[in-house]
Amino acid sequence: MKLFLKIVIGAIGLVLSLILGIVIVSQFLPGEYRVERSTVVNAPPAAVFAKIGDLKEWKTWTVWHARDPQMELQYSEATSGVGAWHAWKSKTEGNGRFTLTEWQKDQVVAYLLEFPDFGMKSDGRLELKPEGAGTKVTWICSGKLTRDPLQRLFGRFLDKLIGADFEAGLTKLKAVVEQ
């Protein structure tokens, strides 16, 4: 019985030490993240902007809408320009709200992305720059991470997770605009 008790106490001590170690290490991880992907679309900036400047057009090229066709969408009265927003509820993609914070025709669409279920916010932007006969589209997402150890650890994987969605979305945007 004493041996069993020593093993249990040792295991508990090991688990607590591991948890404490993770908490301590997580505080030294970056408190911010940035994800960036680009592509060149063989079309003028105005053609690309037609798909990114109006929030209702996003469902034609982003991966999140494709992954959940049953997603509930709500839009502000105006779906383009600063202050326009759209919100969604989804069993697979989570719930969120997306508000345009900058809107420069044929150049930039910037937004605030909010995930209330996770207490996370991020800033995003799509930048358009003429490149040859086409348009270079750069999609950027950045934000701050709280001191929460799980959020800090999760932050280490955001580039891979979000980046894959950005790449797929940009590929589809390119296909939609070029057709």
Tab-separated table of C-alpha atoms in Angstrom, residues 14 26 41 50 53 106 110 113 130 152 177:
chain	number	residue	atom	x	y	z
A	14	LEU	CA	5.013	14.902	-12.093
A	26	SER	CA	4.052	29.733	-22.408
A	41	VAL	CA	-4.549	37.340	-59.979
A	50	ALA	CA	-15.388	43.599	-56.750
A	53	GLY	CA	-14.936	45.015	-51.318
A	106	ASP	CA	-9.279	48.957	-55.656
A	110	ALA	CA	-9.211	46.013	-43.669
A	113	LEU	CA	-12.530	39.930	-36.785
A	130	PRO	CA	-0.820	46.177	-59.646
A	152	ARG	CA	-0.113	31.358	-26.134
A	177	VAL	CA	-11.983	36.484	-60.710
